Amino acid sequence: MDGRTVDVTIDTPGIAGIDPKARILVPEGWSKDAARTWPVLYVLSGGPDTYTIWSDKTDIEETAAGDDVIVVMPDSGKGGGFVDWYNGGKGGDPKWETFHTKELSQLVERNFRGGTSRAIMGLSSGGSGALMYATRNPGFYKYVASYSGIAHITKPGIPTIMLLSDVIDGSTENPNPYGKLGDPLWDRWNWLEHDPYVNASTLRGTGVYLSSGTTGLVGELDLTLPEVIEEKNGDAVEVVKAYAAGSISEKLIGMTNEDLAARLKAMNIPATVHLYGNGLHSWPWWNREYKLAWPLIMKALNG
C-alpha cells in the first residue's frame, strides 16, 4: 500500500466462507532480510467490521510510526465471535481462534520477521476476543488491552443478550447464533472455557488494560444529536438504534468490566482499569483509550 503498509490475503482451510485479509504496518528500518525480529501488536476489530476499520477510524498508522513494532490488523469475519465454532459439538469451520493465534502469528513470524514478543488489543467484540485469546493462551501475549469488550460472558443475562445481538444485527453473516459457543445452558462448559472472568487467573504475568463506560449515558466525546442525524442521513430508525444500542450495550459491558476488574484485584493480578462513567459504545472513546494504553503496550513489548 505504501512504504510501511502491506495488505495480505490468507488462504486458510479453517475459514471456508472468505479468505481473510490483514493489514500489516512495519516500522522504519524494517527489512524482510534482517537478522533481527520485531515485537508484534495484534489489533482486533469489532462486530461486522473489516480489517481496514482501524485505519479508517483512527490514526493508528501515525501512532505506530515512531515505535519499533509490527502492527497486524486482521479480518475477524462478520460477527465471527473470535472462537473456533462449536457447531453442535462437531467443531469445524470457522476457526477464528486458530487463525488469529496460530496461523496468522506463524505467517507474521515466518514472512515478516515478527518475533515472539506479542501483545493484543481490540474494541467491542474484538476487546472480548483479545481477553479470550490472552486467557486461553497463557503467556502467549505480554499485554492485552480491551476497549468496551464483554469481559464476563457467562454473567447472568449476558449470554441471552449476545445471542439476541447476533439474531437482530442483520450486518452479521451468522445463520445460527448457537454455532459459536453452543447453548449457554446445555453447553455451559464451553462458555465457561471462553469466559475471561472465569479464567482470569491465567492473566497473571500478562499486562492488562481494561476500559469502558459504565452508565450508558452520553459523554463529552459522543456525537451530538444533529451530528448523529447527519451521519445516519436523517434515518430516524438508524438514529434511535445508534443511541439505544450505544447506551444499553455500553452499560452492560461496563458491568462485566467491573466484574473482571474486581476479580483481578482480589487475585492480586495487576491491571490498568479505566472505567470512565458516561460514554456510549462509540469510536471517539476507543480512539482515546487505545492511545492511553499505547505506551503501556509498547513498554511491555520492548521489555
mmCIF file of C-alpha atoms in Angstrom:
data_model
loop_
_atom_site.group_PDB
_atom_site.id
_atom_site.type_symbol
_atom_site.label_atom_id
_atom_site.label_comp_id
_atom_site.label_asym_id
_atom_site.label_seq_id
_atom_site.Cartn_x
_atom_site.Cartn_y
_atom_site.Cartn_z
ATOM 1 C CA MET A 1 0.000 0.000 0.000
ATOM 2 C CA ASP A 2 2.951 2.293 0.786
ATOM 3 C CA GLY A 3 6.446 2.066 2.216
ATOM 4 C CA ARG A 4 5.223 0.800 5.597
ATOM 5 C CA THR A 5 1.859 -0.807 4.836
ATOM 6 C CA VAL A 6 1.174 -4.244 3.362
ATOM 7 C CA ASP A 7 -2.234 -5.857 2.819
ATOM 8 C CA VAL A 8 -2.238 -9.645 2.605
ATOM 9 C CA THR A 9 -4.880 -12.249 1.788
ATOM 10 C CA ILE A 10 -4.613 -15.561 3.606
ATOM 11 C CA ASP A 11 -5.877 -18.876 2.265
ATOM 12 C CA THR A 12 -6.757 -20.972 5.318
ATOM 13 C CA PRO A 13 -8.673 -24.280 5.418
ATOM 14 C CA GLY A 14 -10.192 -23.296 8.766
ATOM 15 C CA ILE A 15 -12.308 -20.496 7.281
ATOM 16 C CA ALA A 16 -14.256 -21.553 4.220
ATOM 17 C CA GLY A 17 -16.516 -18.510 3.814
ATOM 18 C CA ILE A 18 -13.793 -15.987 2.990
ATOM 19 C CA ASP A 19 -10.074 -15.684 2.506
ATOM 20 C CA PRO A 20 -9.387 -13.333 5.412
ATOM 21 C CA LYS A 21 -7.192 -10.300 4.902
ATOM 22 C CA ALA A 22 -4.845 -8.456 7.210
ATOM 23 C CA ARG A 23 -3.172 -5.057 7.132
ATOM 24 C CA ILE A 24 0.413 -5.117 8.378
ATOM 25 C CA LEU A 25 2.323 -1.994 9.408
ATOM 26 C CA VAL A 26 6.078 -2.403 9.560
ATOM 27 C CA PRO A 27 8.347 0.044 11.414
ATOM 28 C CA GLU A 28 11.036 2.280 9.998
ATOM 29 C CA GLY A 29 14.156 0.256 9.286
ATOM 30 C CA TRP A 30 12.241 -2.977 8.795
ATOM 31 C CA SER A 31 13.624 -5.417 6.234
ATOM 32 C CA LYS A 32 12.465 -8.877 5.227
ATOM 33 C CA ASP A 33 16.114 -9.916 5.131
ATOM 34 C CA ALA A 34 17.031 -8.554 8.571
ATOM 35 C CA ALA A 35 18.828 -10.781 11.039
ATOM 36 C CA ARG A 36 16.683 -9.454 13.863
ATOM 37 C CA THR A 37 12.962 -9.765 14.600
ATOM 38 C CA TRP A 38 10.402 -7.174 15.754
ATOM 39 C CA PRO A 39 7.738 -7.278 18.503
ATOM 40 C CA VAL A 40 4.190 -7.640 17.201
ATOM 41 C CA LEU A 41 0.926 -5.968 18.247
ATOM 42 C CA TYR A 42 -2.258 -7.670 17.016
ATOM 43 C CA VAL A 43 -5.245 -5.314 16.698
ATOM 44 C CA LEU A 44 -8.780 -6.732 16.541
ATOM 45 C CA SER A 45 -11.867 -5.026 15.130
ATOM 46 C CA GLY A 46 -15.419 -5.404 16.409
ATOM 47 C CA GLY A 47 -18.703 -6.808 15.129
ATOM 48 C CA PRO A 48 -19.014 -6.877 11.356
ATOM 49 C CA ASP A 49 -16.093 -4.533 10.686
ATOM 50 C CA THR A 50 -13.294 -5.439 8.286
ATOM 51 C CA TYR A 51 -9.521 -5.350 8.662
ATOM 52 C CA THR A 52 -9.328 -1.724 7.468
ATOM 53 C CA ILE A 53 -11.596 -0.259 10.148
ATOM 54 C CA TRP A 54 -8.773 0.833 12.481
ATOM 55 C CA SER A 55 -7.122 2.652 9.578
ATOM 56 C CA ASP A 56 -10.437 4.234 8.621
ATOM 57 C CA LYS A 57 -11.481 5.372 12.088
ATOM 58 C CA THR A 58 -8.191 6.175 13.837
ATOM 59 C CA ASP A 59 -4.702 7.458 13.114
ATOM 60 C CA ILE A 60 -3.055 4.216 14.214
ATOM 61 C CA GLU A 61 -0.516 4.445 11.380
ATOM 62 C CA GLU A 62 0.766 7.739 12.779
ATOM 63 C CA THR A 63 0.629 6.454 16.356
ATOM 64 C CA ALA A 64 2.739 3.427 15.445
ATOM 65 C CA ALA A 65 5.179 5.311 13.220
ATOM 66 C CA GLY A 66 7.665 6.122 15.958
ATOM 67 C CA ASP A 67 7.743 2.684 17.548
ATOM 68 C CA ASP A 68 9.908 -0.299 16.651
ATOM 69 C CA VAL A 69 6.929 -2.651 16.422
ATOM 70 C CA ILE A 70 4.981 -4.513 13.742
ATOM 71 C CA VAL A 71 1.209 -3.891 13.880
ATOM 72 C CA VAL A 72 -1.161 -6.524 12.452
ATOM 73 C CA MET A 73 -4.864 -5.759 11.857
ATOM 74 C CA PRO A 74 -6.714 -8.901 10.657
ATOM 75 C CA ASP A 75 -10.200 -9.715 9.463
ATOM 76 C CA SER A 76 -12.423 -11.363 12.066
ATOM 77 C CA GLY A 77 -15.451 -12.321 9.980
ATOM 78 C CA LYS A 78 -18.911 -10.797 10.108
ATOM 79 C CA GLY A 79 -19.602 -11.367 13.789
ATOM 80 C CA GLY A 80 -17.292 -14.387 13.844
ATOM 81 C CA GLY A 81 -17.058 -14.417 17.614
ATOM 82 C CA PHE A 82 -13.262 -14.883 17.982
ATOM 83 C CA VAL A 83 -13.730 -18.592 18.661
ATOM 84 C CA ASP A 84 -13.337 -21.891 16.884
ATOM 85 C CA TRP A 85 -17.029 -22.552 16.348
ATOM 86 C CA TYR A 86 -18.688 -25.268 18.404
ATOM 87 C CA ASN A 87 -21.215 -26.227 15.707
ATOM 88 C CA GLY A 88 -23.247 -28.532 17.932
ATOM 89 C CA GLY A 89 -20.143 -30.246 19.219
ATOM 90 C CA LYS A 90 -18.826 -31.103 15.747
ATOM 91 C CA GLY A 91 -16.367 -28.216 15.570
ATOM 92 C CA GLY A 92 -15.009 -27.256 12.173
ATOM 93 C CA ASP A 93 -15.405 -24.079 10.152
ATOM 94 C CA PRO A 94 -14.900 -21.286 11.014
ATOM 95 C CA LYS A 95 -11.864 -21.461 13.271
ATOM 96 C CA TRP A 96 -11.178 -17.856 14.143
ATOM 97 C CA GLU A 97 -9.136 -18.502 17.285
ATOM 98 C CA THR A 98 -6.892 -20.942 15.429
ATOM 99 C CA PHE A 99 -6.500 -18.453 12.591
ATOM 100 C CA HIS A 100 -5.624 -15.485 14.812
ATOM 101 C CA THR A 101 -3.470 -17.184 17.460
ATOM 102 C CA LYS A 102 -1.715 -19.852 15.394
ATOM 103 C CA GLU A 103 -1.879 -19.391 11.623
ATOM 104 C CA LEU A 104 -1.609 -15.599 11.485
ATOM 105 C CA SER A 105 1.154 -15.412 14.073
ATOM 106 C CA GLN A 106 3.152 -18.087 12.225
ATOM 107 C CA LEU A 107 2.728 -16.187 8.956
ATOM 108 C CA VAL A 108 3.901 -12.915 10.531
ATOM 109 C CA GLU A 109 6.863 -14.575 12.211
ATOM 110 C CA ARG A 110 7.888 -16.511 9.104
ATOM 111 C CA ASN A 111 7.317 -13.884 6.401
ATOM 112 C CA PHE A 112 7.587 -10.519 8.173
ATOM 113 C CA ARG A 113 10.320 -11.069 10.769
ATOM 114 C CA GLY A 114 7.833 -10.935 13.626
ATOM 115 C CA GLY A 115 9.170 -12.017 17.000
ATOM 116 C CA THR A 116 7.640 -13.844 19.938
ATOM 117 C CA SER A 117 7.187 -10.676 21.977
ATOM 118 C CA ARG A 118 3.469 -10.171 21.310
ATOM 119 C CA ALA A 119 0.586 -8.031 22.526
ATOM 120 C CA ILE A 120 -3.075 -7.906 21.544
ATOM 121 C CA MET A 121 -5.781 -5.261 21.777
ATOM 122 C CA GLY A 122 -9.310 -4.897 20.473
ATOM 123 C CA LEU A 123 -12.553 -2.984 20.761
ATOM 124 C CA SER A 124 -16.127 -4.139 21.377
ATOM 125 C CA SER A 125 -16.324 -7.848 20.452
ATOM 126 C CA GLY A 126 -12.659 -7.570 19.485
ATOM 127 C CA GLY A 127 -11.896 -6.478 23.041
ATOM 128 C CA SER A 128 -13.689 -9.542 24.336
ATOM 129 C CA GLY A 129 -11.793 -11.610 21.772
ATOM 130 C CA ALA A 130 -8.457 -10.183 22.915
ATOM 131 C CA LEU A 131 -9.272 -11.134 26.511
ATOM 132 C CA MET A 132 -10.385 -14.617 25.417
ATOM 133 C CA TYR A 133 -7.192 -15.204 23.466
ATOM 134 C CA ALA A 134 -4.998 -13.982 26.322
ATOM 135 C CA THR A 135 -6.747 -16.124 28.946
ATOM 136 C CA ARG A 136 -6.918 -19.210 26.723
ATOM 137 C CA ASN A 137 -3.269 -18.939 25.662
ATOM 138 C CA PRO A 138 -1.400 -18.031 28.868
ATOM 139 C CA GLY A 139 1.931 -16.352 28.264
ATOM 140 C CA PHE A 140 1.429 -16.041 24.501
ATOM 141 C CA TYR A 141 0.903 -12.283 24.805
ATOM 142 C CA LYS A 142 2.857 -9.935 27.045
ATOM 143 C CA TYR A 143 -0.013 -7.450 27.153
ATOM 144 C CA VAL A 144 -3.764 -7.442 26.470
ATOM 145 C CA ALA A 145 -5.955 -4.342 26.151
ATOM 146 C CA SER A 146 -9.737 -4.343 25.817
ATOM 147 C CA TYR A 147 -11.817 -1.292 24.932
ATOM 148 C CA SER A 148 -15.539 -1.825 25.619
ATOM 149 C CA GLY A 149 -15.287 -5.595 25.344
ATOM 150 C CA ILE A 150 -17.530 -8.038 27.231
ATOM 151 C CA ALA A 151 -15.297 -9.360 29.992
ATOM 152 C CA HIS A 152 -17.700 -11.815 31.688
ATOM 153 C CA ILE A 153 -19.657 -13.733 29.051
ATOM 154 C CA THR A 154 -21.412 -16.098 31.496
ATOM 155 C CA LYS A 155 -22.678 -13.326 33.762
ATOM 156 C CA PRO A 156 -26.464 -13.874 34.157
ATOM 157 C CA GLY A 157 -28.286 -12.314 31.230
ATOM 158 C CA ILE A 158 -25.193 -11.706 29.088
ATOM 159 C CA PRO A 159 -25.412 -14.950 27.033
ATOM 160 C CA THR A 160 -29.006 -14.126 26.068
ATOM 161 C CA ILE A 161 -28.000 -10.613 25.023
ATOM 162 C CA MET A 162 -25.084 -11.966 22.963
ATOM 163 C CA LEU A 163 -27.337 -14.446 21.169
ATOM 164 C CA LEU A 164 -30.059 -11.856 20.533
ATOM 165 C CA SER A 165 -27.482 -9.434 19.198
ATOM 166 C CA ASP A 166 -26.483 -11.944 16.535
ATOM 167 C CA VAL A 167 -30.117 -12.538 15.592
ATOM 168 C CA ILE A 168 -31.078 -8.858 15.444
ATOM 169 C CA ASP A 169 -27.963 -7.443 13.802
ATOM 170 C CA GLY A 170 -28.514 -8.020 10.105
ATOM 171 C CA SER A 171 -24.972 -6.908 9.316
ATOM 172 C CA THR A 172 -23.548 -10.193 10.613
ATOM 173 C CA GLU A 173 -23.328 -13.299 8.484
ATOM 174 C CA ASN A 174 -24.358 -15.714 11.205
ATOM 175 C CA PRO A 175 -27.241 -18.102 10.410
ATOM 176 C CA ASN A 176 -27.030 -19.843 13.787
ATOM 177 C CA PRO A 177 -26.026 -17.847 16.892
ATOM 178 C CA TYR A 178 -25.692 -21.123 18.837
ATOM 179 C CA GLY A 179 -22.961 -22.172 16.408
ATOM 180 C CA LYS A 180 -20.234 -20.175 18.091
ATOM 181 C CA LEU A 181 -20.241 -21.475 21.660
ATOM 182 C CA GLY A 182 -23.298 -23.712 21.798
ATOM 183 C CA ASP A 183 -26.300 -23.419 24.090
ATOM 184 C CA PRO A 184 -25.427 -21.346 27.175
ATOM 185 C CA LEU A 185 -27.226 -23.905 29.371
ATOM 186 C CA TRP A 186 -26.517 -27.329 27.840
ATOM 187 C CA ASP A 187 -23.067 -26.367 26.601
ATOM 188 C CA ARG A 188 -22.219 -24.162 29.561
ATOM 189 C CA TRP A 189 -18.824 -25.803 29.970
ATOM 190 C CA ASN A 190 -17.772 -24.359 26.606
ATOM 191 C CA TRP A 191 -18.982 -20.882 27.537
ATOM 192 C CA LEU A 192 -17.065 -21.132 30.796
ATOM 193 C CA GLU A 193 -13.891 -22.169 28.990
ATOM 194 C CA HIS A 194 -14.090 -18.978 26.904
ATOM 195 C CA ASP A 195 -15.017 -16.579 29.725
ATOM 196 C CA PRO A 196 -12.205 -14.123 30.603
ATOM 197 C CA TYR A 197 -13.725 -13.583 34.058
ATOM 198 C CA VAL A 198 -13.778 -17.301 34.869
ATOM 199 C CA ASN A 199 -10.232 -17.793 33.588
ATOM 200 C CA ALA A 200 -8.791 -14.565 34.978
ATOM 201 C CA SER A 201 -6.050 -16.406 36.894
ATOM 202 C CA THR A 202 -4.285 -17.178 33.615
ATOM 203 C CA LEU A 203 -3.603 -13.450 33.161
ATOM 204 C CA ARG A 204 -1.015 -13.498 35.933
ATOM 205 C CA GLY A 205 2.211 -12.276 34.363
ATOM 206 C CA THR A 206 0.397 -10.570 31.453
ATOM 207 C CA GLY A 207 -0.121 -6.817 31.384
ATOM 208 C CA VAL A 208 -3.828 -5.884 31.339
ATOM 209 C CA TYR A 209 -5.707 -2.741 30.313
ATOM 210 C CA LEU A 210 -9.491 -2.654 30.766
ATOM 211 C CA SER A 211 -11.680 0.269 29.773
ATOM 212 C CA SER A 212 -15.338 1.007 29.118
ATOM 213 C CA GLY A 213 -18.153 3.324 30.016
ATOM 214 C CA THR A 214 -20.395 2.264 32.874
ATOM 215 C CA THR A 215 -23.505 4.471 32.950
ATOM 216 C CA GLY A 216 -24.813 4.209 29.402
ATOM 217 C CA LEU A 217 -25.198 7.981 29.351
ATOM 218 C CA VAL A 218 -23.927 10.351 26.678
ATOM 219 C CA GLY A 219 -20.444 11.647 27.424
ATOM 220 C CA GLU A 220 -18.376 14.595 26.293
ATOM 221 C CA LEU A 221 -16.793 12.749 23.353
ATOM 222 C CA ASP A 222 -20.044 11.471 21.864
ATOM 223 C CA LEU A 223 -21.634 12.976 18.777
ATOM 224 C CA THR A 224 -24.422 15.479 19.298
ATOM 225 C CA LEU A 225 -27.891 14.609 18.051
ATOM 226 C CA PRO A 226 -27.546 16.783 14.900
ATOM 227 C CA GLU A 227 -24.216 15.092 14.151
ATOM 228 C CA VAL A 228 -25.772 11.634 14.501
ATOM 229 C CA ILE A 229 -28.681 12.641 12.267
ATOM 230 C CA GLU A 230 -26.218 13.831 9.633
ATOM 231 C CA GLU A 231 -24.123 10.680 9.962
ATOM 232 C CA LYS A 232 -27.205 8.470 9.533
ATOM 233 C CA ASN A 233 -28.514 10.577 6.623
ATOM 234 C CA GLY A 234 -31.634 11.541 8.544
ATOM 235 C CA ASP A 235 -32.809 7.945 9.009
ATOM 236 C CA ALA A 236 -34.796 8.154 12.259
ATOM 237 C CA VAL A 237 -34.666 4.404 12.882
ATOM 238 C CA GLU A 238 -30.877 4.343 12.499
ATOM 239 C CA VAL A 239 -30.524 7.365 14.777
ATOM 240 C CA VAL A 240 -32.555 5.680 17.511
ATOM 241 C CA LYS A 241 -30.576 2.458 17.075
ATOM 242 C CA ALA A 242 -27.295 4.330 17.364
ATOM 243 C CA TYR A 243 -28.295 5.915 20.656
ATOM 244 C CA ALA A 244 -30.162 2.938 22.123
ATOM 245 C CA ALA A 245 -27.570 0.342 21.191
ATOM 246 C CA GLY A 246 -24.704 2.606 22.153
ATOM 247 C CA SER A 247 -26.248 3.308 25.536
ATOM 248 C CA ILE A 248 -27.596 -0.074 26.614
ATOM 249 C CA SER A 249 -24.663 -2.093 25.325
ATOM 250 C CA GLU A 250 -22.041 0.096 26.996
ATOM 251 C CA LYS A 251 -23.805 -0.047 30.355
ATOM 252 C CA LEU A 252 -23.955 -3.850 30.223
ATOM 253 C CA ILE A 253 -20.367 -4.103 29.009
ATOM 254 C CA GLY A 254 -19.322 -1.803 31.835
ATOM 255 C CA MET A 255 -20.868 -4.182 34.362
ATOM 256 C CA THR A 256 -18.798 -7.081 33.009
ATOM 257 C CA ASN A 257 -15.624 -4.996 33.132
ATOM 258 C CA GLU A 258 -16.356 -4.092 36.736
ATOM 259 C CA ASP A 259 -16.637 -7.818 37.446
ATOM 260 C CA LEU A 260 -13.282 -8.673 35.856
ATOM 261 C CA ALA A 261 -11.532 -5.688 37.432
ATOM 262 C CA ALA A 262 -12.741 -6.765 40.885
ATOM 263 C CA ARG A 263 -11.686 -10.373 40.279
ATOM 264 C CA LEU A 264 -8.203 -9.371 39.159
ATOM 265 C CA LYS A 265 -7.848 -7.150 42.203
ATOM 266 C CA ALA A 266 -8.935 -9.970 44.501
ATOM 267 C CA MET A 267 -6.326 -12.221 42.881
ATOM 268 C CA ASN A 268 -3.606 -9.549 43.199
ATOM 269 C CA ILE A 269 -3.140 -9.538 39.431
ATOM 270 C CA PRO A 270 -2.082 -6.028 38.339
ATOM 271 C CA ALA A 271 -4.280 -4.281 35.775
ATOM 272 C CA THR A 272 -4.768 -0.757 34.497
ATOM 273 C CA VAL A 273 -8.511 -0.141 34.759
ATOM 274 C CA HIS A 274 -10.198 2.891 33.235
ATOM 275 C CA LEU A 275 -13.957 2.741 33.738
ATOM 276 C CA TYR A 276 -14.857 6.239 32.663
ATOM 277 C CA GLY A 277 -18.547 6.512 33.542
ATOM 278 C CA ASN A 278 -20.524 8.403 30.889
ATOM 279 C CA GLY A 279 -19.886 7.440 27.280
ATOM 280 C CA LEU A 280 -21.622 5.482 24.536
ATOM 281 C CA HIS A 281 -20.348 2.453 22.647
ATOM 282 C CA SER A 282 -18.535 4.519 20.047
ATOM 283 C CA TRP A 283 -15.249 5.243 18.304
ATOM 284 C CA PRO A 284 -14.307 8.558 19.956
ATOM 285 C CA TRP A 285 -13.831 6.720 23.245
ATOM 286 C CA TRP A 286 -11.900 3.824 21.722
ATOM 287 C CA ASN A 287 -9.651 6.258 19.865
ATOM 288 C CA ARG A 288 -8.828 7.912 23.166
ATOM 289 C CA GLU A 289 -8.422 4.687 25.103
ATOM 290 C CA TYR A 290 -6.058 2.940 22.710
ATOM 291 C CA LYS A 291 -3.772 5.975 22.827
ATOM 292 C CA LEU A 292 -3.791 5.882 26.635
ATOM 293 C CA ALA A 293 -2.924 2.180 26.576
ATOM 294 C CA TRP A 294 -0.329 2.502 23.805
ATOM 295 C CA PRO A 295 2.702 3.484 25.943
ATOM 296 C CA LEU A 296 1.970 0.614 28.336
ATOM 297 C CA ILE A 297 1.752 -1.852 25.450
ATOM 298 C CA MET A 298 4.965 -0.584 23.874
ATOM 299 C CA LYS A 299 6.803 -0.816 27.199
ATOM 300 C CA ALA A 300 5.656 -4.434 27.614
ATOM 301 C CA LEU A 301 6.642 -5.367 24.058
ATOM 302 C CA ASN A 302 10.066 -3.807 24.228
ATOM 303 C CA GLY A 303 10.761 -5.168 27.693
#
